Amino acid sequence: DTGVSQDPRHKITKRGQNVTFRCDPISEHNRLYWYRQTLGQGPEFLTYFQNEAQLEKSRLLSDRFSAERPKGSFSTLEIQRTEQGDSAMYLCASSLSGGEKAFFGQGTRLTVV
Amino acid sequence: DQQVKQNSPSLSVQEGRISILNCDYTNSMFDYFLWYKKYPAEGPTFLISISSIKDKNEDGRFTVFLNKSAKHLSLHIVPSQPGDSAVYFCAASGGTGNQFYFGTGTSLTVIP
């Protein structure tokens, strides 16, 4: 099965440290999304790539957050100088261009202590 | 600004009965709607979708109804099974952006 894969599944970090997450989308999907989910909320949009181009970013994505998709395949999401408020589930999804369905990975659970 | 709303945080249904989950949206530009199912500590799993040109879509035990004039959609699960117990998210896309907008979810418990 070549579903969306995210690594790591869990990350515990100390406040102030940098963390990086990886997402491998479904291979033929050229759209890739990052979402964040906190307890009791639905997934909130962070950013979106069409191939290697980052086409949209949410206001939620502060300067401490950066995402890349260098070759239009896998993507990384980096959070610098983590804060306790960054603790959340970070979800990656992919879809076909013009396709309506997005398929999600298992997520990376970040805990900032 | 919550453009997709699920006003019922939880729902309990007896096994074998119908589960009806509701969702309202505010943006008339949305043209595609999806339902996702989520278990704890996992990512959302796509369940069923509907385009705005339709008012009903059916897939096995799952049916989604769309009422564009009321900006309302619902997911019917018949018959409900204990394995259906999960959090269900409604999502919408369309308009000027490329993102999916999610509701806050409804936790469904199917009682054996």
PDB file of C-alpha atoms in Angstrom:
ATOM      1  CA  ASP A   1       0.000   0.000   0.000  1.00  0.00           C
ATOM      2  CA  THR A   2       1.381   3.422  -0.875  1.00  0.00           C
ATOM      3  CA  GLY A   3      -0.739   5.631   1.337  1.00  0.00           C
ATOM      4  CA  VAL A   4       0.437   8.880   2.884  1.00  0.00           C
ATOM      5  CA  SER A   5       3.283   8.239   5.294  1.00  0.00           C
ATOM      6  CA  GLN A   6       4.405  10.538   8.093  1.00  0.00           C
ATOM      7  CA  ASP A   7       7.490  10.349  10.262  1.00  0.00           C
ATOM      8  CA  PRO A   8       7.874  10.374  13.191  1.00  0.00           C
ATOM      9  CA  ARG A   9       4.541   9.307  14.660  1.00  0.00           C
ATOM     10  CA  HIS A  10       5.365  10.906  17.982  1.00  0.00           C
ATOM     11  CA  LYS A  11       7.801  13.609  19.025  1.00  0.00           C
ATOM     12  CA  ILE A  12       8.463  15.000  22.476  1.00  0.00           C
ATOM     13  CA  THR A  13      10.681  18.036  22.579  1.00  0.00           C
ATOM     14  CA  LYS A  14      11.722  20.697  25.022  1.00  0.00           C
ATOM     15  CA  ARG A  15      10.491  24.219  24.572  1.00  0.00           C
ATOM     16  CA  GLY A  16      12.858  26.203  22.403  1.00  0.00           C
ATOM     17  CA  GLN A  17      14.096  23.250  20.380  1.00  0.00           C
ATOM     18  CA  ASN A  18      13.606  22.859  16.640  1.00  0.00           C
ATOM     19  CA  VAL A  19      11.702  19.912  15.196  1.00  0.00           C
ATOM     20  CA  THR A  20      11.221  18.628  11.668  1.00  0.00           C
ATOM     21  CA  PHE A  21       8.531  16.314  10.374  1.00  0.00           C
ATOM     22  CA  ARG A  22       8.455  14.434   7.116  1.00  0.00           C
ATOM     23  CA  CYS A  23       5.562  13.507   4.861  1.00  0.00           C
ATOM     24  CA  ASP A  24       5.637  11.138   1.903  1.00  0.00           C
ATOM     25  CA  PRO A  25       2.462  11.557  -0.152  1.00  0.00           C
ATOM     26  CA  ILE A  26       0.785   9.043  -2.421  1.00  0.00           C
ATOM     27  CA  SER A  27       3.215   8.817  -5.315  1.00  0.00           C
ATOM     28  CA  GLU A  28       1.019  10.098  -8.143  1.00  0.00           C
ATOM     29  CA  HIS A  29      -0.458  12.941  -6.076  1.00  0.00           C
ATOM     30  CA  ASN A  30       0.900  16.382  -6.917  1.00  0.00           C
ATOM     31  CA  ARG A  31      -0.967  18.272  -4.214  1.00  0.00           C
ATOM     32  CA  LEU A  32       0.245  18.129  -0.631  1.00  0.00           C
ATOM     33  CA  TYR A  33      -1.309  19.731   2.435  1.00  0.00           C
ATOM     34  CA  TRP A  34      -0.245  20.262   6.022  1.00  0.00           C
ATOM     35  CA  TYR A  35      -2.882  20.555   8.717  1.00  0.00           C
ATOM     36  CA  ARG A  36      -2.742  20.867  12.471  1.00  0.00           C
ATOM     37  CA  GLN A  37      -5.276  19.427  14.875  1.00  0.00           C
ATOM     38  CA  THR A  38      -5.686  20.170  18.549  1.00  0.00           C
ATOM     39  CA  LEU A  39      -7.976  18.454  21.018  1.00  0.00           C
ATOM     40  CA  GLY A  40     -11.652  19.045  20.350  1.00  0.00           C
ATOM     41  CA  GLN A  41     -11.017  20.811  17.059  1.00  0.00           C
ATOM     42  CA  GLY A  42     -11.109  19.806  13.447  1.00  0.00           C
ATOM     43  CA  PRO A  43      -7.968  19.883  11.327  1.00  0.00           C
ATOM     44  CA  GLU A  44      -6.812  23.434  10.613  1.00  0.00           C
ATOM     45  CA  PHE A  45      -5.118  24.268   7.338  1.00  0.00           C
ATOM     46  CA  LEU A  46      -1.463  25.299   7.497  1.00  0.00           C
ATOM     47  CA  THR A  47      -0.107  25.207   3.966  1.00  0.00           C
ATOM     48  CA  TYR A  48      -0.485  23.656   0.530  1.00  0.00           C
ATOM     49  CA  PHE A  49       1.881  22.647  -2.279  1.00  0.00           C
ATOM     50  CA  GLN A  50       1.219  22.044  -5.926  1.00  0.00           C
ATOM     51  CA  ASN A  51       4.242  19.997  -6.960  1.00  0.00           C
ATOM     52  CA  GLU A  52       7.218  21.869  -5.455  1.00  0.00           C
ATOM     53  CA  ALA A  53       5.486  25.255  -5.319  1.00  0.00           C
ATOM     54  CA  GLN A  54       4.047  26.409  -2.008  1.00  0.00           C
ATOM     55  CA  LEU A  55       0.897  28.130  -3.202  1.00  0.00           C
ATOM     56  CA  GLU A  56      -0.974  28.927  -0.046  1.00  0.00           C
ATOM     57  CA  LYS A  57      -0.137  29.543   3.610  1.00  0.00           C
ATOM     58  CA  SER A  58      -2.466  30.080   6.517  1.00  0.00           C
ATOM     59  CA  ARG A  59      -2.145  32.946   8.931  1.00  0.00           C
ATOM     60  CA  LEU A  60      -1.650  30.186  11.500  1.00  0.00           C
ATOM     61  CA  LEU A  61       1.747  29.541   9.956  1.00  0.00           C
ATOM     62  CA  SER A  62       3.943  31.902  11.946  1.00  0.00           C
ATOM     63  CA  ASP A  63       7.515  32.787  11.017  1.00  0.00           C
ATOM     64  CA  ARG A  64       8.716  29.906  13.171  1.00  0.00           C
ATOM     65  CA  PHE A  65       7.110  27.445  10.784  1.00  0.00           C
ATOM     66  CA  SER A  66       8.544  26.565   7.402  1.00  0.00           C
ATOM     67  CA  ALA A  67       7.563  23.901   4.926  1.00  0.00           C
ATOM     68  CA  GLU A  68       9.330  22.617   1.858  1.00  0.00           C
ATOM     69  CA  ARG A  69       8.689  20.182  -0.918  1.00  0.00           C
ATOM     70  CA  PRO A  70      11.972  20.366  -2.802  1.00  0.00           C
ATOM     71  CA  LYS A  71      11.396  17.920  -5.613  1.00  0.00           C
ATOM     72  CA  GLY A  72       7.656  17.812  -5.629  1.00  0.00           C
ATOM     73  CA  SER A  73       7.626  14.510  -3.802  1.00  0.00           C
ATOM     74  CA  PHE A  74       8.109  14.346  -0.014  1.00  0.00           C
ATOM     75  CA  SER A  75       7.652  17.399   2.174  1.00  0.00           C
ATOM     76  CA  THR A  76       9.110  18.594   5.463  1.00  0.00           C
ATOM     77  CA  LEU A  77       7.572  20.849   8.077  1.00  0.00           C
ATOM     78  CA  GLU A  78       9.994  22.519  10.466  1.00  0.00           C
ATOM     79  CA  ILE A  79       9.073  24.345  13.640  1.00  0.00           C
ATOM     80  CA  GLN A  80      11.788  26.507  15.127  1.00  0.00           C
ATOM     81  CA  ARG A  81      11.970  27.540  18.792  1.00  0.00           C
ATOM     82  CA  THR A  82       9.012  25.381  19.723  1.00  0.00           C
ATOM     83  CA  GLU A  83       6.467  26.668  22.211  1.00  0.00           C
ATOM     84  CA  GLN A  84       4.011  24.738  24.349  1.00  0.00           C
ATOM     85  CA  GLY A  85       1.188  26.016  22.167  1.00  0.00           C
ATOM     86  CA  ASP A  86       2.694  24.109  19.253  1.00  0.00           C
ATOM     87  CA  SER A  87       1.687  20.841  20.887  1.00  0.00           C
ATOM     88  CA  ALA A  88      -0.761  19.254  18.462  1.00  0.00           C
ATOM     89  CA  MET A  89      -1.232  16.535  15.886  1.00  0.00           C
ATOM     90  CA  TYR A  90       0.351  17.551  12.589  1.00  0.00           C
ATOM     91  CA  LEU A  91      -1.375  15.966   9.628  1.00  0.00           C
ATOM     92  CA  CYS A  92      -0.229  15.666   6.056  1.00  0.00           C
ATOM     93  CA  ALA A  93      -2.598  14.943   3.180  1.00  0.00           C
ATOM     94  CA  SER A  94      -2.248  14.548  -0.555  1.00  0.00           C
ATOM     95  CA  SER A  95      -4.536  14.648  -3.554  1.00  0.00           C
ATOM     96  CA  LEU A  96      -4.495  14.670  -7.303  1.00  0.00           C
ATOM     97  CA  SER A  97      -4.560  18.017  -9.033  1.00  0.00           C
ATOM     98  CA  GLY A  98      -8.202  18.677  -9.740  1.00  0.00           C
ATOM     99  CA  GLY A  99      -9.140  15.748  -7.568  1.00  0.00           C
ATOM    100  CA  GLU A 100     -11.526  16.419  -4.796  1.00  0.00           C
ATOM    101  CA  LYS A 101     -10.505  13.857  -2.216  1.00  0.00           C
ATOM    102  CA  ALA A 102      -7.536  14.365   0.071  1.00  0.00           C
ATOM    103  CA  PHE A 103      -6.017  11.362   1.791  1.00  0.00           C
ATOM    104  CA  PHE A 104      -4.400  11.830   5.164  1.00  0.00           C
ATOM    105  CA  GLY A 105      -1.433  10.237   6.815  1.00  0.00           C
ATOM    106  CA  GLN A 106      -1.406   8.936  10.380  1.00  0.00           C
ATOM    107  CA  GLY A 107      -0.127  12.220  11.709  1.00  0.00           C
ATOM    108  CA  THR A 108       2.774  13.272  13.926  1.00  0.00           C
ATOM    109  CA  ARG A 109       1.859  13.936  17.549  1.00  0.00           C
ATOM    110  CA  LEU A 110       4.072  16.738  18.890  1.00  0.00           C
ATOM    111  CA  THR A 111       4.364  17.375  22.601  1.00  0.00           C
ATOM    112  CA  VAL A 112       6.371  20.384  23.736  1.00  0.00           C
ATOM    113  CA  VAL A 113       7.408  20.207  27.394  1.00  0.00           C
TER     114      VAL A 113
ATOM    115  CA  ASP B   1     -14.450  32.274  11.442  1.00  0.00           C
ATOM    116  CA  GLN B   2     -15.798  28.729  11.348  1.00  0.00           C
ATOM    117  CA  GLN B   3     -17.103  28.150   7.845  1.00  0.00           C
ATOM    118  CA  VAL B   4     -18.048  24.532   8.503  1.00  0.00           C
ATOM    119  CA  LYS B   5     -19.958  23.718  11.667  1.00  0.00           C
ATOM    120  CA  GLN B   6     -20.908  20.516  13.381  1.00  0.00           C
ATOM    121  CA  ASN B   7     -23.124  21.555  16.237  1.00  0.00           C
ATOM    122  CA  SER B   8     -23.465  18.157  17.881  1.00  0.00           C
ATOM    123  CA  PRO B   9     -20.246  17.194  19.673  1.00  0.00           C
ATOM    124  CA  SER B  10     -21.494  13.695  20.365  1.00  0.00           C
ATOM    125  CA  LEU B  11     -24.136  11.169  19.364  1.00  0.00           C
ATOM    126  CA  SER B  12     -25.069   7.763  20.792  1.00  0.00           C
ATOM    127  CA  VAL B  13     -27.021   5.230  18.770  1.00  0.00           C
ATOM    128  CA  GLN B  14     -28.043   1.639  19.327  1.00  0.00           C
ATOM    129  CA  GLU B  15     -26.482  -0.967  17.074  1.00  0.00           C
ATOM    130  CA  GLY B  16     -28.644  -1.605  14.021  1.00  0.00           C
ATOM    131  CA  ARG B  17     -30.304   1.804  14.149  1.00  0.00           C
ATOM    132  CA  ILE B  18     -29.671   4.782  11.907  1.00  0.00           C
ATOM    133  CA  SER B  19     -27.000   7.343  12.788  1.00  0.00           C
ATOM    134  CA  ILE B  20     -27.514  10.839  11.408  1.00  0.00           C
ATOM    135  CA  LEU B  21     -24.657  13.295  11.609  1.00  0.00           C
ATOM    136  CA  ASN B  22     -25.243  16.888  10.602  1.00  0.00           C
ATOM    137  CA  CYS B  23     -23.089  19.637   9.179  1.00  0.00           C
ATOM    138  CA  ASP B  24     -23.760  23.249   8.231  1.00  0.00           C
ATOM    139  CA  TYR B  25     -21.636  25.592   6.153  1.00  0.00           C
ATOM    140  CA  THR B  26     -21.664  29.298   5.494  1.00  0.00           C
ATOM    141  CA  ASN B  27     -19.679  29.744   2.282  1.00  0.00           C
ATOM    142  CA  SER B  28     -21.898  29.440  -0.792  1.00  0.00           C
ATOM    143  CA  MET B  29     -18.774  29.007  -2.948  1.00  0.00           C
ATOM    144  CA  PHE B  30     -18.110  25.540  -1.527  1.00  0.00           C
ATOM    145  CA  ASP B  31     -18.718  22.990  -4.245  1.00  0.00           C
ATOM    146  CA  TYR B  32     -17.427  19.766  -2.769  1.00  0.00           C
ATOM    147  CA  PHE B  33     -18.139  18.161   0.552  1.00  0.00           C
ATOM    148  CA  LEU B  34     -16.502  15.244   2.292  1.00  0.00           C
ATOM    149  CA  TRP B  35     -16.911  13.154   5.405  1.00  0.00           C
ATOM    150  CA  TYR B  36     -13.940  11.733   7.235  1.00  0.00           C
ATOM    151  CA  LYS B  37     -13.829   9.234  10.055  1.00  0.00           C
ATOM    152  CA  LYS B  38     -11.145   9.446  12.697  1.00  0.00           C
ATOM    153  CA  TYR B  39     -10.003   7.059  15.389  1.00  0.00           C
ATOM    154  CA  PRO B  40      -7.884   8.319  18.292  1.00  0.00           C
ATOM    155  CA  ALA B  41      -4.203   8.869  17.489  1.00  0.00           C
ATOM    156  CA  GLU B  42      -4.779   8.270  13.766  1.00  0.00           C
ATOM    157  CA  GLY B  43      -5.245  10.524  10.788  1.00  0.00           C
ATOM    158  CA  PRO B  44      -8.691  11.087   9.265  1.00  0.00           C
ATOM    159  CA  THR B  45      -9.870   8.417   6.842  1.00  0.00           C
ATOM    160  CA  PHE B  46     -11.924   9.436   3.830  1.00  0.00           C
ATOM    161  CA  LEU B  47     -15.444   8.044   3.990  1.00  0.00           C
ATOM    162  CA  ILE B  48     -17.707   9.558   1.351  1.00  0.00           C
ATOM    163  CA  SER B  49     -18.070  12.772  -0.646  1.00  0.00           C
ATOM    164  CA  ILE B  50     -20.597  14.698  -2.660  1.00  0.00           C
ATOM    165  CA  SER B  51     -20.388  17.335  -5.343  1.00  0.00           C
ATOM    166  CA  SER B  52     -22.643  20.379  -5.196  1.00  0.00           C
ATOM    167  CA  ILE B  53     -24.331  19.287  -8.413  1.00  0.00           C
ATOM    168  CA  LYS B  54     -25.841  16.339  -6.576  1.00  0.00           C
ATOM    169  CA  ASP B  55     -28.121  16.117  -3.592  1.00  0.00           C
ATOM    170  CA  LYS B  56     -27.398  12.537  -2.598  1.00  0.00           C
ATOM    171  CA  ASN B  57     -24.539  10.079  -2.769  1.00  0.00           C
ATOM    172  CA  GLU B  58     -24.626   6.542  -1.470  1.00  0.00           C
ATOM    173  CA  ASP B  59     -21.887   4.050  -0.695  1.00  0.00           C
ATOM    174  CA  GLY B  60     -22.971   0.900   1.055  1.00  0.00           C
ATOM    175  CA  ARG B  61     -24.247   1.752   4.523  1.00  0.00           C
ATOM    176  CA  PHE B  62     -23.266   5.405   4.126  1.00  0.00           C
ATOM    177  CA  THR B  63     -25.360   8.080   2.428  1.00  0.00           C
ATOM    178  CA  VAL B  64     -24.636  11.774   2.288  1.00  0.00           C
ATOM    179  CA  PHE B  65     -27.425  14.265   1.613  1.00  0.00           C
ATOM    180  CA  LEU B  66     -26.806  17.842   0.508  1.00  0.00           C
ATOM    181  CA  ASN B  67     -29.312  20.682   0.809  1.00  0.00           C
ATOM    182  CA  LYS B  68     -27.679  23.636  -0.904  1.00  0.00           C
ATOM    183  CA  SER B  69     -30.442  26.092  -0.183  1.00  0.00           C
ATOM    184  CA  ALA B  70     -30.112  25.399   3.541  1.00  0.00           C
ATOM    185  CA  LYS B  71     -26.311  25.042   3.328  1.00  0.00           C
ATOM    186  CA  HIS B  72     -26.665  21.776   5.168  1.00  0.00           C
ATOM    187  CA  LEU B  73     -25.437  18.260   4.689  1.00  0.00           C
ATOM    188  CA  SER B  74     -25.926  15.091   6.628  1.00  0.00           C
ATOM    189  CA  LEU B  75     -24.361  11.655   6.809  1.00  0.00           C
ATOM    190  CA  HIS B  76     -26.637   8.677   7.357  1.00  0.00           C
ATOM    191  CA  ILE B  77     -25.222   5.365   8.520  1.00  0.00           C
ATOM    192  CA  VAL B  78     -27.622   2.440   8.260  1.00  0.00           C
ATOM    193  CA  PRO B  79     -27.413   0.063  10.021  1.00  0.00           C
ATOM    194  CA  SER B  80     -24.983   1.411  12.601  1.00  0.00           C
ATOM    195  CA  GLN B  81     -22.324  -0.985  13.853  1.00  0.00           C
ATOM    196  CA  PRO B  82     -20.059  -0.793  16.923  1.00  0.00           C
ATOM    197  CA  GLY B  83     -17.049  -0.423  14.602  1.00  0.00           C
ATOM    198  CA  ASP B  84     -18.545   2.840  13.384  1.00  0.00           C
ATOM    199  CA  SER B  85     -17.754   4.407  16.753  1.00  0.00           C
ATOM    200  CA  ALA B  86     -15.325   7.214  15.941  1.00  0.00           C
ATOM    201  CA  VAL B  87     -15.184  10.965  15.435  1.00  0.00           C
ATOM    202  CA  TYR B  88     -16.708  12.098  12.145  1.00  0.00           C
ATOM    203  CA  PHE B  89     -15.558  15.277  10.469  1.00  0.00           C
ATOM    204  CA  CYS B  90     -17.371  17.154   7.776  1.00  0.00           C
ATOM    205  CA  ALA B  91     -15.177  19.067   5.311  1.00  0.00           C
ATOM    206  CA  ALA B  92     -15.768  21.385   2.387  1.00  0.00           C
ATOM    207  CA  SER B  93     -13.716  22.828  -0.444  1.00  0.00           C
ATOM    208  CA  GLY B  94     -14.164  25.215  -3.336  1.00  0.00           C
ATOM    209  CA  GLY B  95     -14.198  28.905  -3.972  1.00  0.00           C
ATOM    210  CA  THR B  96     -10.970  30.833  -4.182  1.00  0.00           C
ATOM    211  CA  GLY B  97      -8.778  28.652  -1.997  1.00  0.00           C
ATOM    212  CA  ASN B  98      -7.450  25.161  -2.345  1.00  0.00           C
ATOM    213  CA  GLN B  99      -7.770  24.049   1.223  1.00  0.00           C
ATOM    214  CA  PHE B 100     -10.342  21.863   2.888  1.00  0.00           C
ATOM    215  CA  TYR B 101     -12.313  23.453   5.707  1.00  0.00           C
ATOM    216  CA  PHE B 102     -13.227  21.122   8.538  1.00  0.00           C
ATOM    217  CA  GLY B 103     -15.903  21.121  11.181  1.00  0.00           C
ATOM    218  CA  THR B 104     -15.096  20.377  14.822  1.00  0.00           C
ATOM    219  CA  GLY B 105     -16.305  16.808  14.603  1.00  0.00           C
ATOM    220  CA  THR B 106     -19.050  14.645  16.069  1.00  0.00           C
ATOM    221  CA  SER B 107     -18.116  11.716  18.274  1.00  0.00           C
ATOM    222  CA  LEU B 108     -20.359   8.776  17.412  1.00  0.00           C
ATOM    223  CA  THR B 109     -20.811   5.920  19.849  1.00  0.00           C
ATOM    224  CA  VAL B 110     -22.684   2.866  18.633  1.00  0.00           C
ATOM    225  CA  ILE B 111     -23.930   0.854  21.587  1.00  0.00           C
ATOM    226  CA  PRO B 112     -24.008  -2.920  21.108  1.00  0.00           C
TER     227      PRO B 112
END
